[in-house]
Structure formats: C-alpha cells, structure tokens
Coordinates of C-alpha atoms (C1' of nucleotides) in Angstrom, one line a residue:
Chain A
M1 CA 22.8 21.7 14.7
S2 CA 22.6 19.2 17.5
V3 CA 20.7 16.1 16.7
V4 CA 17.5 15.2 18.7
V5 CA 15.7 12.0 17.9
R6 CA 12.9 10.1 19.5
F7 CA 11.3 6.7 19.7
A8 CA 7.6 7.1 20.0
P9 CA 5.7 3.8 20.6
S10 CA 2.0 3.6 21.0
P11 CA 1.2 1.6 24.2
T12 CA -1.4 -0.7 22.7
G13 CA 0.8 -3.8 22.8
F14 CA 4.3 -4.9 23.6
L15 CA 7.6 -3.7 22.2
H16 CA 8.0 -5.9 19.2
L17 CA 11.2 -6.6 17.2
G18 CA 10.4 -4.0 14.6
G19 CA 9.9 -1.3 17.2
A20 CA 13.1 -2.4 19.0
R21 CA 15.0 -2.0 15.8
T22 CA 13.5 1.5 15.2
A23 CA 14.5 2.4 18.8
L24 CA 18.0 1.0 18.2
F25 CA 18.5 3.0 15.0
N26 CA 17.3 6.2 16.7
W27 CA 19.6 5.5 19.7
L28 CA 22.6 4.7 17.5
Y29 CA 22.1 7.8 15.4
A30 CA 21.9 10.0 18.4
R31 CA 24.9 8.4 20.0
H32 CA 26.9 8.6 16.7
C33 CA 26.0 12.3 16.3
G34 CA 26.5 13.1 20.0
G35 CA 22.8 14.1 20.1
R36 CA 19.9 13.3 22.4
Y37 CA 17.5 10.3 22.2
L38 CA 14.1 10.8 23.7
L39 CA 11.1 8.7 24.4
R40 CA 7.5 9.6 23.9
I41 CA 4.5 7.4 24.7
E42 CA 1.8 8.0 22.1
D43 CA -1.2 7.3 24.3
T44 CA -3.6 9.6 22.5
D45 CA -5.9 6.6 22.0
R46 CA -7.1 6.3 25.6
L47 CA -9.2 3.3 25.0
R48 CA -6.5 1.1 23.6
S49 CA -3.6 2.3 25.7
T50 CA -2.9 0.4 28.8
P51 CA -0.5 0.9 31.8
E52 CA 0.6 -2.7 31.3
A53 CA 1.7 -2.0 27.8
I54 CA 3.6 1.1 28.9
A55 CA 5.4 -0.9 31.5
A56 CA 6.2 -3.7 29.1
I57 CA 7.6 -1.3 26.5
L58 CA 9.7 0.5 29.0
E59 CA 11.0 -2.8 30.4
G60 CA 11.8 -4.0 26.9
L61 CA 13.8 -0.9 26.2
R62 CA 15.5 -1.1 29.5
W63 CA 16.6 -4.6 28.8
L64 CA 17.9 -3.7 25.4
G65 CA 19.8 -0.7 26.9
L66 CA 17.7 1.7 24.9
E67 CA 16.2 3.9 27.6
G68 CA 15.7 7.5 26.8
D69 CA 18.1 10.2 27.8
E70 CA 15.3 11.9 29.7
P71 CA 12.1 10.6 31.3
P72 CA 9.5 9.7 28.7
V73 CA 7.0 12.3 27.5
F74 CA 3.4 11.2 27.7
Q75 CA 1.5 12.5 24.8
S76 CA -1.9 12.5 26.6
E77 CA -0.6 15.0 29.1
R78 CA -0.1 17.5 26.3
F79 CA -3.6 17.6 25.0
P80 CA -4.2 21.3 25.9
R81 CA -1.2 22.3 23.9
H82 CA -2.3 20.2 20.9
L83 CA -5.8 21.7 21.0
E84 CA -4.4 25.2 21.3
V85 CA -2.6 24.6 18.0
A86 CA -5.8 23.3 16.4
A87 CA -7.7 26.3 17.6
R88 CA -5.1 28.6 16.1
L89 CA -5.2 26.8 12.7
L90 CA -9.0 27.1 12.8
A91 CA -8.9 30.8 13.5
E92 CA -6.4 31.3 10.7
G93 CA -8.6 29.5 8.3
R94 CA -6.0 26.7 7.7
A95 CA -8.4 24.2 9.3
Y96 CA -12.2 23.9 9.3
R97 CA -15.0 22.1 11.0
C98 CA -16.4 19.0 9.3
W99 CA -19.9 17.9 10.2
C100 CA -20.0 14.7 8.3
T101 CA -21.0 11.6 10.2
P102 CA -19.0 8.4 10.3
E103 CA -21.8 6.8 8.3
E104 CA -21.5 9.4 5.6
L105 CA -17.7 9.0 5.4
E106 CA -18.0 5.3 5.2
E107 CA -20.5 5.6 2.3
M108 CA -18.1 8.1 0.6
R109 CA -15.2 5.7 0.9
A110 CA -17.3 2.7 -0.3
R111 CA -18.4 4.6 -3.4
A112 CA -14.9 5.9 -4.2
R113 CA -13.5 2.4 -3.9
A114 CA -16.3 1.0 -6.1
E115 CA -15.7 3.6 -8.8
G116 CA -11.9 3.1 -8.7
R117 CA -11.2 6.6 -7.4
P118 CA -8.8 7.4 -4.6
V119 CA -10.4 6.7 -1.3
R120 CA -10.4 10.2 0.2
Y121 CA -12.7 12.6 2.1
D122 CA -14.4 14.8 -0.5
R123 CA -14.0 18.0 1.4
R124 CA -17.6 18.8 1.2
C125 CA -17.5 20.7 4.5
R126 CA -14.5 22.9 3.5
A127 CA -16.7 25.4 1.7
R128 CA -19.2 25.8 4.5
P129 CA -19.4 29.2 6.3
P130 CA -17.6 29.3 9.7
D131 CA -20.9 29.7 11.5
Y132 CA -22.5 26.6 10.0
V133 CA -24.0 24.3 12.5
R134 CA -25.5 20.9 12.0
P135 CA -27.7 20.0 15.0
G136 CA -27.0 16.8 16.7
V137 CA -23.5 16.4 15.2
R138 CA -20.2 17.1 17.0
P139 CA -17.9 18.3 14.4
V140 CA -14.3 17.3 13.9
I141 CA -11.6 19.7 12.8
R142 CA -9.8 19.0 9.6
L143 CA -6.7 20.5 8.1
A144 CA -7.2 22.2 4.7
V145 CA -4.4 20.9 2.6
P146 CA -3.6 22.0 -1.0
T147 CA -5.4 20.2 -3.7
E148 CA -3.1 21.1 -6.5
G149 CA 0.6 20.5 -7.0
E150 CA 2.7 17.9 -5.2
T151 CA 4.4 17.4 -1.9
V152 CA 8.0 16.3 -1.9
I153 CA 10.0 14.6 0.9
E154 CA 13.8 14.3 0.9
D155 CA 13.9 11.2 3.0
L156 CA 17.2 10.2 4.4
V157 CA 16.5 6.5 3.7
Q158 CA 13.9 6.5 0.9
G159 CA 15.5 9.3 -1.1
T160 CA 13.3 11.8 -2.9
V161 CA 9.7 10.8 -2.7
R162 CA 6.9 12.8 -4.3
I163 CA 3.2 12.5 -4.2
A164 CA 0.4 14.5 -5.9
N165 CA -1.5 16.7 -3.4
A166 CA -4.7 15.3 -4.8
Q167 CA -3.7 12.1 -3.1
L168 CA -3.7 13.8 0.3
D169 CA -6.6 13.9 2.6
D170 CA -7.9 16.8 4.7
M171 CA -6.9 14.9 7.8
V172 CA -8.7 15.0 11.1
L173 CA -6.9 17.1 13.7
V174 CA -9.4 17.0 16.5
R175 CA -12.1 14.3 17.0
G176 CA -15.8 14.9 17.6
D177 CA -15.2 14.3 21.3
G178 CA -12.7 17.2 21.3
T179 CA -9.5 15.1 21.7
P180 CA -6.6 15.5 19.4
T181 CA -5.6 12.8 16.9
Y182 CA -2.2 11.2 16.5
M183 CA -1.5 13.3 13.4
L184 CA -1.9 16.5 15.3
S185 CA -0.2 15.4 18.4
V186 CA 2.8 13.9 16.7
V187 CA 3.6 17.0 14.8
V188 CA 3.1 19.4 17.7
D189 CA 5.2 17.2 20.0
D190 CA 8.0 16.6 17.6
H191 CA 8.2 20.3 17.1
D192 CA 7.9 21.2 20.7
M193 CA 10.5 18.6 21.7
G194 CA 12.9 20.0 19.2
I195 CA 13.1 16.8 17.2
T196 CA 15.5 17.2 14.3
H197 CA 15.3 13.7 12.8
V198 CA 12.2 11.5 12.7
I199 CA 13.4 8.0 12.3
R200 CA 10.5 5.5 12.1
G201 CA 9.0 2.5 10.2
D202 CA 8.2 3.1 6.5
D203 CA 4.6 2.3 7.2
H204 CA 4.6 6.0 8.2
L205 CA 5.9 7.3 4.9
T206 CA 2.5 8.3 3.6
N207 CA 1.8 10.0 6.9
A208 CA 4.9 12.1 6.5
F209 CA 3.3 13.9 3.5
R210 CA 0.3 14.8 5.6
Q211 CA 2.4 15.8 8.5
L212 CA 4.5 18.0 6.2
Q213 CA 1.4 19.9 5.3
L214 CA 0.7 20.4 9.0
Y215 CA 4.2 21.7 9.7
R216 CA 3.6 24.2 6.8
A217 CA 0.2 25.2 8.1
M218 CA 1.8 25.8 11.5
G219 CA 4.5 27.8 9.9
V220 CA 7.3 25.8 11.4
E221 CA 10.3 24.0 10.0
P222 CA 9.8 20.3 9.6
P223 CA 12.3 17.8 10.8
A224 CA 14.3 15.5 8.5
F225 CA 12.6 12.2 7.9
A226 CA 14.1 8.7 7.7
H227 CA 11.6 5.9 7.0
I228 CA 13.3 2.6 7.6
P229 CA 11.9 -0.6 6.1
L230 CA 9.8 -2.9 8.3
I231 CA 11.0 -6.3 9.5
H232 CA 9.1 -9.1 7.8
G233 CA 8.4 -12.6 8.9
P234 CA 10.0 -15.6 7.2
D235 CA 7.0 -15.6 4.8
G236 CA 7.7 -12.0 3.7
A237 CA 4.7 -10.4 5.3
K238 CA 4.9 -7.7 8.0
L239 CA 6.1 -9.3 11.2
S240 CA 3.1 -10.2 13.5
K241 CA 2.0 -12.6 16.2
R242 CA 1.4 -15.4 13.8
H243 CA 5.1 -15.5 13.2
G244 CA 5.6 -16.6 16.7
A245 CA 7.4 -14.5 19.4
V246 CA 7.4 -10.8 18.5
S247 CA 7.7 -9.2 21.9
V248 CA 11.3 -8.5 22.8
L249 CA 10.7 -9.7 26.4
E250 CA 9.8 -13.1 25.0
Y251 CA 13.3 -13.2 23.6
R252 CA 14.7 -12.4 27.0
E253 CA 12.7 -15.4 28.3
M254 CA 14.1 -17.6 25.5
G255 CA 17.6 -16.8 26.8
F256 CA 18.8 -14.2 24.4
L257 CA 21.3 -11.5 25.3
P258 CA 20.6 -7.8 24.8
E259 CA 23.9 -7.3 23.0
A260 CA 23.1 -10.2 20.7
M261 CA 19.6 -8.7 19.9
R262 CA 21.2 -5.4 19.1
N263 CA 23.8 -7.0 16.9
Y264 CA 21.3 -9.1 15.1
L265 CA 18.8 -6.2 14.6
V266 CA 21.3 -3.7 13.4
R267 CA 22.4 -6.0 10.6
L268 CA 18.9 -6.0 9.3
G269 CA 19.1 -3.2 6.8
W270 CA 22.5 -1.9 7.8
S271 CA 26.0 -3.3 7.4
L272 CA 29.6 -2.6 7.8
G273 CA 31.3 -4.3 4.9
D274 CA 31.7 -8.0 5.7
R275 CA 31.3 -7.6 9.5
E276 CA 28.7 -9.8 11.0
I277 CA 29.7 -9.4 14.7
L278 CA 29.7 -5.9 16.0
T279 CA 30.1 -4.5 19.4
T280 CA 27.8 -1.7 20.4
E281 CA 30.8 0.7 20.3
E282 CA 31.6 -0.3 16.8
M283 CA 28.0 0.3 15.8
I284 CA 28.0 3.8 17.3
A285 CA 31.2 4.6 15.6
H286 CA 30.0 3.7 12.1
F287 CA 26.3 4.0 12.1
D288 CA 24.6 6.5 9.8
I289 CA 20.9 6.5 9.1
R290 CA 21.8 7.4 5.5
D291 CA 23.4 4.0 5.1
V292 CA 20.3 2.0 5.9
G293 CA 18.9 0.1 3.0
R294 CA 15.5 0.4 1.5
S295 CA 14.5 -3.2 1.1
P296 CA 12.7 -5.0 3.9
A297 CA 14.5 -7.9 5.7
R298 CA 13.0 -11.1 6.9
F299 CA 13.4 -12.3 10.4
D300 CA 15.7 -15.4 10.7
M301 CA 15.8 -17.3 14.0
D302 CA 18.8 -19.4 13.0
R303 CA 20.9 -16.3 12.5
L304 CA 19.7 -14.8 15.8
L305 CA 20.7 -18.0 17.5
H306 CA 24.1 -17.9 15.9
V307 CA 24.8 -14.3 16.9
N308 CA 23.6 -15.1 20.4
A309 CA 25.9 -18.1 20.7
H310 CA 28.8 -15.8 19.8
W311 CA 28.0 -13.3 22.5
L312 CA 27.3 -15.9 25.0
R313 CA 30.9 -17.2 24.5
Q314 CA 32.4 -13.8 25.1
K315 CA 31.1 -13.7 28.6
P316 CA 33.2 -14.6 31.6
A317 CA 32.2 -17.7 33.5
E318 CA 31.2 -15.7 36.6
E319 CA 28.7 -13.7 34.6
L320 CA 27.3 -16.7 32.8
V321 CA 26.6 -18.4 36.2
R322 CA 24.8 -15.3 37.3
L323 CA 22.8 -15.1 34.0
V324 CA 21.9 -18.8 33.9
E325 CA 20.7 -19.0 37.5
P326 CA 17.1 -17.8 36.8
F327 CA 16.9 -20.3 34.0
L328 CA 18.0 -23.1 36.3
A329 CA 15.3 -22.1 38.7
R330 CA 12.8 -22.6 36.0
L331 CA 14.0 -26.2 35.8
G332 CA 13.5 -26.5 39.5
L333 CA 17.2 -26.4 40.2
V334 CA 18.7 -24.3 43.0
L335 CA 22.3 -23.4 43.0
D336 CA 24.1 -24.3 46.2
E337 CA 27.8 -23.7 46.8
T338 CA 28.8 -27.0 45.3
G339 CA 26.7 -26.5 42.2
R340 CA 28.0 -22.9 41.8
R341 CA 31.6 -24.1 42.1
R342 CA 31.2 -26.9 39.6
L343 CA 29.3 -24.7 37.2
L344 CA 32.1 -22.1 37.3
D345 CA 34.7 -24.8 36.8
G346 CA 32.9 -26.5 33.9
M347 CA 31.4 -23.5 32.2
A348 CA 33.9 -23.3 29.3
E349 CA 32.8 -26.7 28.0
L350 CA 29.1 -26.0 28.7
V351 CA 28.9 -22.7 26.9
V352 CA 30.2 -24.0 23.6
R353 CA 27.3 -26.3 23.6
A354 CA 24.6 -23.7 24.1
R355 CA 23.1 -21.0 21.9
T356 CA 20.8 -19.5 24.5
L357 CA 20.7 -19.3 28.3
V358 CA 17.9 -21.9 28.2
E359 CA 20.1 -24.3 26.4
L360 CA 22.9 -23.5 28.9
A361 CA 20.7 -24.2 31.8
R362 CA 19.7 -27.5 30.3
G363 CA 23.4 -28.5 29.9
A364 CA 24.2 -27.3 33.4
R365 CA 22.0 -29.8 35.1
V366 CA 24.8 -32.3 35.0
Y367 CA 26.6 -30.2 37.6
V368 CA 23.7 -28.8 39.5
A369 CA 21.0 -31.6 39.7
P370 CA 20.9 -33.5 42.9
R371 CA 21.5 -37.3 43.2
P372 CA 20.3 -39.7 42.3
L373 CA 20.2 -38.2 38.9
A374 CA 17.1 -38.4 36.8
V375 CA 17.9 -40.2 33.6
D376 CA 16.4 -39.5 30.2
P377 CA 15.0 -42.4 28.1
R378 CA 17.9 -42.7 25.7
A379 CA 20.4 -42.7 28.5
A380 CA 18.3 -45.3 30.4
K381 CA 18.9 -47.8 27.6
F382 CA 22.7 -47.7 28.5
L383 CA 21.9 -48.7 32.1
D384 CA 20.8 -52.2 31.5
G385 CA 21.9 -55.2 33.6
A386 CA 25.1 -55.9 31.7
N387 CA 26.2 -52.3 31.8
R388 CA 25.4 -51.9 35.5
G389 CA 27.7 -54.8 36.3
R390 CA 30.4 -53.3 34.2
L391 CA 29.9 -49.9 35.8
A392 CA 30.3 -51.5 39.2
R393 CA 33.6 -53.0 38.1
L394 CA 34.7 -49.7 36.7
R395 CA 33.8 -48.0 39.9
A396 CA 36.2 -50.2 41.8
V397 CA 39.0 -49.2 39.4
L398 CA 38.2 -45.5 39.7
A399 CA 38.2 -45.7 43.4
E400 CA 41.8 -46.6 43.3
V401 CA 43.0 -44.2 40.5
D402 CA 46.2 -42.4 41.7
A403 CA 45.7 -39.0 40.0
W404 CA 42.2 -37.6 39.5
E405 CA 42.8 -35.7 36.2
P406 CA 41.4 -36.2 32.7
A407 CA 44.4 -37.7 31.0
R408 CA 45.0 -40.3 33.7
L409 CA 41.3 -41.1 33.9
E410 CA 41.2 -41.7 30.2
E411 CA 44.2 -44.1 30.4
V412 CA 42.5 -46.0 33.1
C413 CA 39.1 -46.2 31.4
R414 CA 40.7 -47.3 28.1
A415 CA 42.6 -50.0 29.8
F416 CA 39.4 -51.1 31.5
A417 CA 37.6 -51.3 28.2
A418 CA 40.4 -53.4 26.7
R419 CA 40.2 -55.8 29.7
E420 CA 36.4 -56.1 29.2
G421 CA 37.1 -56.8 25.5
L422 CA 35.1 -53.8 24.4
A423 CA 35.6 -50.8 22.2
F424 CA 36.1 -47.7 24.3
A425 CA 32.8 -46.2 23.1
K426 CA 30.9 -49.1 24.6
V427 CA 32.2 -48.1 28.0
A428 CA 32.1 -44.4 27.5
Q429 CA 28.4 -44.2 26.7
P430 CA 27.1 -46.1 29.8
L431 CA 29.5 -44.1 31.9
R432 CA 28.1 -40.9 30.4
A433 CA 24.6 -42.1 31.1
A434 CA 25.4 -42.8 34.7
L435 CA 27.3 -39.6 35.3
T436 CA 25.1 -37.2 33.4
G437 CA 21.7 -38.9 33.0
T438 CA 21.9 -38.1 29.3
T439 CA 23.6 -39.2 26.1
V440 CA 24.9 -35.7 25.3
S441 CA 27.4 -33.9 27.5
P442 CA 30.8 -32.3 27.6
P443 CA 33.7 -34.7 27.3
I444 CA 33.2 -37.4 29.9
F445 CA 36.6 -37.0 31.6
E446 CA 36.0 -33.3 31.8
V447 CA 32.8 -34.1 33.6
M448 CA 34.6 -36.4 36.0
R449 CA 37.2 -33.8 36.7
V450 CA 34.6 -31.2 37.6
L451 CA 32.5 -33.6 39.6
G452 CA 35.4 -35.0 41.6
R453 CA 36.0 -38.5 42.7
E454 CA 33.5 -38.7 45.5
E455 CA 30.6 -37.6 43.4
V456 CA 31.6 -39.8 40.5
L457 CA 31.7 -42.9 42.7
A458 CA 28.4 -42.0 44.2
R459 CA 26.7 -41.6 40.8
L460 CA 28.2 -44.9 39.7
D461 CA 26.8 -46.5 42.8
D462 CA 23.4 -45.1 42.0
A463 CA 23.5 -46.4 38.5
A464 CA 24.8 -49.9 39.5
A465 CA 22.0 -50.2 42.0
G466 CA 19.4 -48.9 39.6
R467 CA 18.5 -46.0 41.8
N468 CA 18.1 -43.4 39.1
P469 CA 14.5 -42.2 38.5
A470 CA 13.2 -41.6 35.0
L471 CA 13.3 -38.0 33.9
Q472 CA 9.8 -36.7 34.1
H473 CA 9.9 -33.9 31.6
A474 CA 11.9 -33.9 28.5
P475 CA 15.0 -31.7 29.0
Chain B
rG1 C1' -9.1 0.0 -6.7
rU2 C1' -5.6 4.5 -5.8
rC3 C1' -0.8 6.0 -4.2
rC4 C1' 4.1 4.8 -2.5
rC5 C1' 8.3 1.5 -1.8
rC6 C1' 11.3 -2.8 -2.8
rA7 C1' 14.0 -6.7 -6.1
rU8 C1' 22.1 -10.1 -5.7
rC9 C1' 22.7 -17.4 -3.2
rG10 C1' 16.8 -20.4 0.9
rU11 C1' 18.0 -16.0 4.5
rC12 C1' 21.0 -11.4 6.0
rU13 C1' 24.1 -8.8 3.0
rA14 C1' 29.0 -6.7 0.1
rG15 C1' 30.0 -5.0 -4.5
rU16 C1' 31.3 -2.9 -9.6
rG17 C1' 29.8 0.2 -16.5
rG18 C1' 34.6 -4.8 -17.8
rU19 C1' 35.0 -9.0 -10.7
rC20 C1' 36.4 -16.3 -10.9
rA21 C1' 29.9 -11.5 -8.2
rG22 C1' 32.7 -11.6 -1.9
rG23 C1' 31.2 -12.7 3.3
rA24 C1' 27.8 -14.7 7.1
rC25 C1' 23.6 -18.0 8.7
rA26 C1' 21.4 -22.4 7.2
rC27 C1' 22.5 -26.9 4.2
rC28 C1' 26.0 -31.0 2.3
rA29 C1' 30.8 -33.7 2.7
rG30 C1' 35.5 -34.5 5.1
rC31 C1' 38.9 -33.9 9.2
rC32 C1' 38.9 -34.1 14.6
rU33 C1' 36.4 -37.4 18.1
rU34 C1' 34.1 -41.1 24.0
rU35 C1' 28.5 -38.4 22.8
rC36 C1' 27.0 -33.6 21.4
rA37 C1' 28.9 -29.2 20.2
rA38 C1' 32.9 -26.1 18.9
rG39 C1' 36.9 -25.8 15.5
rC40 C1' 39.3 -26.6 10.7
rU41 C1' 38.9 -27.9 5.3
rG42 C1' 36.0 -28.4 1.1
rG43 C1' 31.1 -28.1 -1.6
rA44 C1' 26.4 -26.7 -3.6
rA45 C1' 23.9 -22.1 -3.9
rA46 C1' 22.2 -15.6 -6.5
rC47 C1' 22.4 -10.7 -9.9
rG48 C1' 13.5 -12.0 -11.5
rC49 C1' 11.9 -11.2 -16.9
rG50 C1' 11.8 -8.1 -21.4
rG51 C1' 13.4 -3.9 -23.8
rG52 C1' 16.7 0.0 -24.4
rU53 C1' 21.6 3.3 -23.5
rU54 C1' 26.7 1.4 -24.2
rC55 C1' 32.3 -1.5 -27.3
rG56 C1' 30.4 -3.9 -22.8
rA57 C1' 25.3 -4.3 -18.3
rU58 C1' 24.1 -7.4 -12.1
rU59 C1' 25.3 -2.1 -12.1
rC60 C1' 22.1 3.5 -15.7
rC61 C1' 16.8 4.2 -18.0
rC62 C1' 11.8 2.2 -19.2
rG63 C1' 8.2 -1.6 -19.0
rC64 C1' 6.5 -6.2 -16.9
rU65 C1' 6.3 -9.6 -13.2
rG66 C1' 6.7 -10.6 -8.2
rG67 C1' 6.7 -8.9 -3.1
rG68 C1' 5.6 -5.2 0.6
rG69 C1' 3.3 -0.8 2.7
rA70 C1' -0.4 3.2 3.1
rC71 C1' -5.3 4.6 2.1
rG72 C1' -9.6 5.4 10.0
rC73 C1' -12.9 10.6 14.4
rC74 C1' -6.0 3.8 15.2
rA75 C1' -1.2 4.9 16.2

RNA sequence: GUCCCCAUCGUCUAGUGGUCAGGACACCAGCCUUUCAAGCUGGAAACGCGGGUUCGAUUCCCGCUGGGGACGCCA
C-alpha cells in the first residue's frame, strides 16, 4: 500500500513551531516511504479563517521546504460533499437531529461538571421521532455513537489506547446554520484524499476516537493514526505566544536557516543514536514515525542557535553573502562591489563568530560600513588623545610596510609596540577600535589584510583626526 | 471534575533484567590568544517516590507524586 499523508493546518493564525514539526514528520514519513505528502487548509470556520493566515502558512512551509506534492485542498470548497455524507448518515439512522439550544447545552455541561460526571451531551434528542420539530430552533446533526463497550486505537506513536464509549460524545456533524464541522470534514476529506496515515499533534488523540466512530458509521476503513507529542515552552506548558516567537517566519527574520530548523525540530522526539547533526537526506533515510517518542519536548533556543551555527558554517562564502544581504539592508548597509569583495574574502572569519544571519550581518559591518566608521561606546574609549597620537605614528609605519600580509603586519606592529614601551595588546585594541569601530572583531591582521592598505590608512587617519561619529544604535 | 498521555543530567536524548548509565546544548575550569569566537582538554550534572516480580531492577507490574493534553454548533 502506497503511503499518503497530509498536513492540515487551520488558517486561524501563523504556522508555529509545533505545526512545522508536524508537517516535517509527515513530509519525512512520505519521503521515507516513497509516498505522497498533501496539504489541506482546514478553513471550515469561515469567521476565523483569513487569507493572510493562509498565505503566511504556505509561505512558512515554502521556506522550510515542506510544500505539498500537489496544490493544497481547501476544505471549505468541499462542503457539498461533506453535507452529502451527513445526509446519508441521517437517512440511515446513524445520525440524528438535535434541537437543543446552546443555552441548554451549557446548562447541561455546568451541571455535569458540578456533579462530577463526565461533561457530555446527554443525547436527549436521540430518541425523538424523525419528524420531530421544535419551532424557532435550527437543529444540528449529531452522530449516534455506541454507548456501550470501548473504542480502541492502535496508534503508531501512542501504542494501544482504549477509551470507554461512555466517554464519547454524540458529536455535531452539521451546525445549525447548515455548515459541516471540522469533525465531519476531516474524516470525509481524509477518506476522499486516500490518506493512509494521519500524523498530527496528540492534542487530537481524543478526537481520533470520535473520528473512528464516524469512519465506522460511514462504513469505510480508517487510516492509521500517529499522534505525536506537542512541543512545550521552556516552562513545560504547551508552546504559545507568551513563550516569545512561535511563528516560523519569525525565525526566518531572526536569521535561522531552514535546514537548521528542520534539524532542530526533527530531534525533538526523534533521534538517530548519538547523532545531533543530520542532513535532510539522512533524516529521510532513517525516519520512521514509529520511532517517535511519546514524551513532550521543551523548546530550547540555545540548542537551536547551536544547530543553526553549524549549518551556517557549512555554507560556501558566496551563498552566505547572498543570504546576509537582506540583513545588512536592515542595518542600513548597501553592498557595493568593494563591500561584496571584502565580505567574500573575510567571510571565513566572520561566520565562525555568528550563530544567525543577524549576527553575521552585525559582524560584517566592518567590511561593509562606509567611512568614517561609526564607533561604539566601548571602542570610543580606546580612541582618546594618547592613543590617537600613537595611531598616527603607527599609520606612518604601516604606510611603509613592504609586504601587506598578516604575518608581516604582525611583526611590524609588535615591533612598534615594543618601541612605544607597551604590551602588544595596548596597541592592538586601539587599532581594532579604529579599524572596526568595535572591541570585538576577527583577528586584527586578518581585518587589515581584507581591508587593504589604502583603506586601513584612511581609517587610521579618521581615528587620529577624531572624525568617527558615535554609533547611534547599539549593534 | 471526567478521560487520556508522559516521567534518564537544567534542556534534547541514547541505553540495558547485571553498563564506570553514553552523547549533545547550556554551565564551570584549563589550553590557545591581539579582542570575541571557534577549536582542543578536563569537570560538575540524571534513572521522581513507594511497593512488588526477580539472585539482581533505571529497565517489567501496581500505586503515588509531579507534568501535560482533551472534554465547543473551534480546529
């Protein structure tokens, strides 16, 4: 049997990390099995579904490389089919009209809760004759589920889970306004789309029992279920907005790489021995939904940063330049030919100091920012009167250096420090401040190499003359 | 309240009826060093508790505790 899976987000918000991981697991399972991975937009709640959310979700999936193998199915376009199934169930006596008002249901629930009974619909309308009518009320259609016995699910992740049918509700299939509910739509669509494996968050586990009853009522074979644990925040509660960024697109803005996101996400609940770093090919080769653990994982930003730093370093310099350009633009920096050349040349020493593209852009200003360089407060302290004079003397020496390469430059600078009666560090830090505008940078002779003699001399002139403005915004 | 799920270092996890319980992130120390990183070396750090079963339980069973999830004419 060929595997068909789907990712089915409801477009009431953005694609969050949990959804992204669910999509990833579906995608990996399909790729591993040589099956198909489909997308379905669950927009049955017309009031809360928005085009913006649909666009954001698809964009998030595109960024992560988890687009569907076929164009997405929009659930709302399949209403007629859903209603047709409901009508059939009604005709067959497997479903019935319920004339209870929301107020009555609320009262029912309140009383059940107060008395410590399960909070369920009491099925009072189930026994009414088919021609019963209650004036002024638009009935809903409910599924008549067994009240005795138990329902068992052989979940690929959760194992055998059983629940007493008394715990089940006669769920609403069609609302009073005649529109189908999620419960009905999901089952009909999964069946019609030929879904063989439903892989989703374990917040849906209890729904699965109800849905199983619907499959039976429809007389069709249910898919296999795999309910994966949710991602929790650092405090252990279900990941939500109060934990900070949850939309995957925010992670793109923070300078994370899609391959790093996939690598981080897949290791939450799934592992391959001791392996922490995995290529997408390796994931596909080894992933099995059956190996996913049952305990929920907490989101850990430090770990994500570490994984991202790793994948950043795998990239060739050319690609990093391309990737960092938009982040430079945000800092108000435009890449001209000189900046591009320097960035490419100095990238190796920049990337080991960055965990994200945002940090990379920050480090890149040394090669990209125009003269006279803005200087941050800490660097400014190194550019006092005494040091300016010293930098002017050093400038004269550097102007005459025979070979402009790091080892030679270091020799010359060390000799200069000795002549000034100073430890080398006392010369290096002011030099760094003048050349980079900061106190943190790649090795100073590397910076000089990349910048070239002319630019170095010009920056020293700026510093000696006190031309550098203060950096306006903290880098 | 009812039902369901979970439980190995702070975090992500590996693992076994007998292991020095392994790795990674984070943390600490040292080396390197012109700053910051990276890198290297070392360190601290876990089987929630109580009962069983067993020659022997982190591992199997039960209970407890703790955590999470679901209980909508939301999805």
